[in-house]
C-alpha positions in Angstrom: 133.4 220.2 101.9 135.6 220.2 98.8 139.4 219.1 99.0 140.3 222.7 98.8 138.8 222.9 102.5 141.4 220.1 103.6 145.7 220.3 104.2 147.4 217.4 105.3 150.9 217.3 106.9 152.7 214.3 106.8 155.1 213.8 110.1 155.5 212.5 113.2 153.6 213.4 116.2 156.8 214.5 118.1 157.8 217.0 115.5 154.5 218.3 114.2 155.5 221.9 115.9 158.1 222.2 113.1 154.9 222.3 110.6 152.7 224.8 112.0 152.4 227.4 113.9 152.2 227.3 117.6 148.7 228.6 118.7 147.3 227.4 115.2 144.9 224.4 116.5 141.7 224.8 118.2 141.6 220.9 118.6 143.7 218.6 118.5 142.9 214.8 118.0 144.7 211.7 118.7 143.3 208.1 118.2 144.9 204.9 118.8 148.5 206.3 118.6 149.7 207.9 121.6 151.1 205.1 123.3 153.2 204.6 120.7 154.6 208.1 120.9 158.0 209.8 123.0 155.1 210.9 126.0 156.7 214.8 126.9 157.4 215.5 123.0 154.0 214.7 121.9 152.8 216.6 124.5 154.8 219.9 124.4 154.4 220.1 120.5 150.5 219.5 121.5 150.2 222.4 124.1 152.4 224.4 121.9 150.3 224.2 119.0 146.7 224.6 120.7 145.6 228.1 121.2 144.8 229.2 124.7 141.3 227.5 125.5 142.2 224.7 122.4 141.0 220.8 123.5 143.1 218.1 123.5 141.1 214.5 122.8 143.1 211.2 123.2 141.5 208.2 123.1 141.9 204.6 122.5 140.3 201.2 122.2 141.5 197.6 123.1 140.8 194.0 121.2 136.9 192.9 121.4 136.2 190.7 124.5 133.5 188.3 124.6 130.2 189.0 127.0 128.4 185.7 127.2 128.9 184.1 130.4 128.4 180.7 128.8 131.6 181.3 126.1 133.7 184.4 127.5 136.3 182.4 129.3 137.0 179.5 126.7 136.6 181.9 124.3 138.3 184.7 125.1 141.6 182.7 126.5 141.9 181.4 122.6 141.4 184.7 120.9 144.4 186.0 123.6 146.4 183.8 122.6 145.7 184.3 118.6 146.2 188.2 119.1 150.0 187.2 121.5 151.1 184.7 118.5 150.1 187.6 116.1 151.9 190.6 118.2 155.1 188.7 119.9 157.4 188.7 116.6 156.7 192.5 116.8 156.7 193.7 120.4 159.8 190.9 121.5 163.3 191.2 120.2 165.0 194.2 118.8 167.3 196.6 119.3 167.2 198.7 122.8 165.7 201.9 120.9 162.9 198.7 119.6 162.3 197.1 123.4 162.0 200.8 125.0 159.3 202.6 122.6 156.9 198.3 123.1 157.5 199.0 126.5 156.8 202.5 126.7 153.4 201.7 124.6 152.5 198.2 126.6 153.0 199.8 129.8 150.7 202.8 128.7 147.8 200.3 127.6 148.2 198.4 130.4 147.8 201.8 132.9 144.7 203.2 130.3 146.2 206.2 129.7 146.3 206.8 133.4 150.6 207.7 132.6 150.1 210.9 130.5 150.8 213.7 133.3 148.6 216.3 132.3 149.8 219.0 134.5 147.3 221.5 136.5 149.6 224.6 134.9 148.9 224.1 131.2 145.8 221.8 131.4 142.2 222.5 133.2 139.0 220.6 132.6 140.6 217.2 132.3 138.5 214.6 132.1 139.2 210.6 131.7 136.4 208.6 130.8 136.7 205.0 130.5 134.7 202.1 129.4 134.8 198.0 130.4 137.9 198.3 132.5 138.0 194.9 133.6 138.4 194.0 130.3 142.3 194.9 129.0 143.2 198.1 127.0 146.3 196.1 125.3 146.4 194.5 121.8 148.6 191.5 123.9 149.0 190.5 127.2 152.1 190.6 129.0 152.8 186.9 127.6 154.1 188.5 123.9 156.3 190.6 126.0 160.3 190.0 126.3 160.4 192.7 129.3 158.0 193.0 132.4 154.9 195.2 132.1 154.4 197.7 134.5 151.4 200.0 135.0 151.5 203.6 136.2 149.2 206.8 137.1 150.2 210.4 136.5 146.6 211.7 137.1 146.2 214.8 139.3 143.8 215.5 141.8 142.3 218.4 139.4 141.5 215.4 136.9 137.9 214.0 136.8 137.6 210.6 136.1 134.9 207.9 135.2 134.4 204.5 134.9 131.6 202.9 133.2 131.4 199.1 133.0 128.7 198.7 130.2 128.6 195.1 128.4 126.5 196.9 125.8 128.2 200.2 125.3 129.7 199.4 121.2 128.2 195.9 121.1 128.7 193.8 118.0 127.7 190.3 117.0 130.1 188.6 115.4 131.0 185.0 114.1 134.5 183.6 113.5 135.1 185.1 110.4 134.1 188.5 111.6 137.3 188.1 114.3 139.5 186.4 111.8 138.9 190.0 109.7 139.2 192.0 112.8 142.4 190.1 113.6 143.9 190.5 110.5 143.0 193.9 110.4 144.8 194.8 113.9 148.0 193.4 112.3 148.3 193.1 108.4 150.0 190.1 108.3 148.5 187.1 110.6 152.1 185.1 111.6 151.7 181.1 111.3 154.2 180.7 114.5 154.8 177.2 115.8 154.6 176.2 119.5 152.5 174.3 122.1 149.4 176.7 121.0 149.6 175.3 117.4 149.2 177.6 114.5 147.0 180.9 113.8 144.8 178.9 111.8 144.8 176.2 114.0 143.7 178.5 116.7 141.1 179.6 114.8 139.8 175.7 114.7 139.8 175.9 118.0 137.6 179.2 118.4 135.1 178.4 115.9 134.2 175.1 118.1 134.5 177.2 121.3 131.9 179.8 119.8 129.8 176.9 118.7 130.7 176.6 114.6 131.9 178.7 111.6 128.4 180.3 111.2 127.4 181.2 114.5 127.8 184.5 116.0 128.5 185.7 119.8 128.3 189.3 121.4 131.1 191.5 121.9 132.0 194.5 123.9 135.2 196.9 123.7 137.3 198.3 126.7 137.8 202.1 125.4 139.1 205.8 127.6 138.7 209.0 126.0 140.8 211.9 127.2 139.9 215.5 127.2 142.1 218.1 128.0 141.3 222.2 127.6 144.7 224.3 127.4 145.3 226.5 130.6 144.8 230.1 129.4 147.6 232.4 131.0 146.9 235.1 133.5 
């Protein structure tokens, strides 16, 4: 495929309609962004642009979380706490326009997608699949948070969903420089905050004993949902 094969629009999910054509799309992706969009705009400038019979595919993954019974709770209660110190300076404080679109997004991760209504009239074959739900969708817990959390389902009884809790499904081995990466690469810029935690670094020290030293590697799994959603075709 040569770049002549390839357009790319620059703007935000919300206004995408004013770029093309409605009916233009015969799939429509979204990864790891559609919490962070106004929900009903996304999704009337989505339908609107699909052509009857077009798919819609959301999905989204959540931090790493450790599987070995041995390690996972000392081990994943540090890395928590790296990915809140990381995430609070972000998500807390602000302006009201600022707190409503974290909440809007931390509420959605912490529901799985379960808040997008995709109504029975312009959607059929829905299907929500999800992966490792005991494990947590959100980059932070409610603890980086400067206004409650609150989970919420829009799902219809024409919805299929599954649930698959699967240690193994995306596994990775990884030592402590491997989640200082994937850290760093969730957020560019890794915040040295002080508090009763200590530092990010300091954290780290911690981790690296908890795993069992700077060159040993533990296994990892990933919470993840996938959404697919088939435009209703008008009778």
């Amino acid at each position: 495929m040569s770049n002549r094969d390839l357009s790319y629009t620059l703007s935000s999910g919300e206004d995408l309609l004013q770029h093309h054509s409605p009916g233009s799309f015969d799939i429509i992706t979204c990864a790891e962004t559609f919490p962070l969009l106004d929900t009903q705009a996304a999704l009337d400038n989505i339908h609107a642009l699909l052509r009857p019979g077009g798919v819609l595919a959301i999905w989204f993954y959540g931090p790493p979380f450790f599987t070995e019974a041995a390690y996972a709770p000392t081990c994943q209660r540090i890395l928590d706490i790296i990915m809140d110190q990381n995430f609070r300076p972000v998500v807390s404080g602000g302006d009201d326009f600022h707190k409503r679109s974290w909440k809007r997004a931390a509420d959605g991760k912490f529901s799985w997608l379960d808040y997008i209504p995709l109504s029975s009239d312009k959607w059929t074959d829905v299907r929500r699949h999800k992966w490792n739900t005991y494990a947590r969708l959100s980059f932070f817990t409610p603890n980086a948070c400067d206004f409650p959390v609150r989970a919420s389902s829009s799902v219809g009884e024409h919805e299929t969903v599954s649930e698959e809790d699967d240690p193994s499904f995306w596994s990775v081995t990884w030592d402590v420089g491997m989640l200082r990466r994937f850290v760093k690469a969730s957020f560019p810029k890794p915040r040295d905050l002080a508090g009763m935690d200590g530092t990010i670094d300091q954290l780290f020290e911690q981790l690296t004993k908890a795993i069992g030293g700077e060159n040993v590697s533990r296994k990892l799994s990933w919470p993840a949902v996938l959404i697919l959603a088939v435009k209703a075709i008008e009778r």
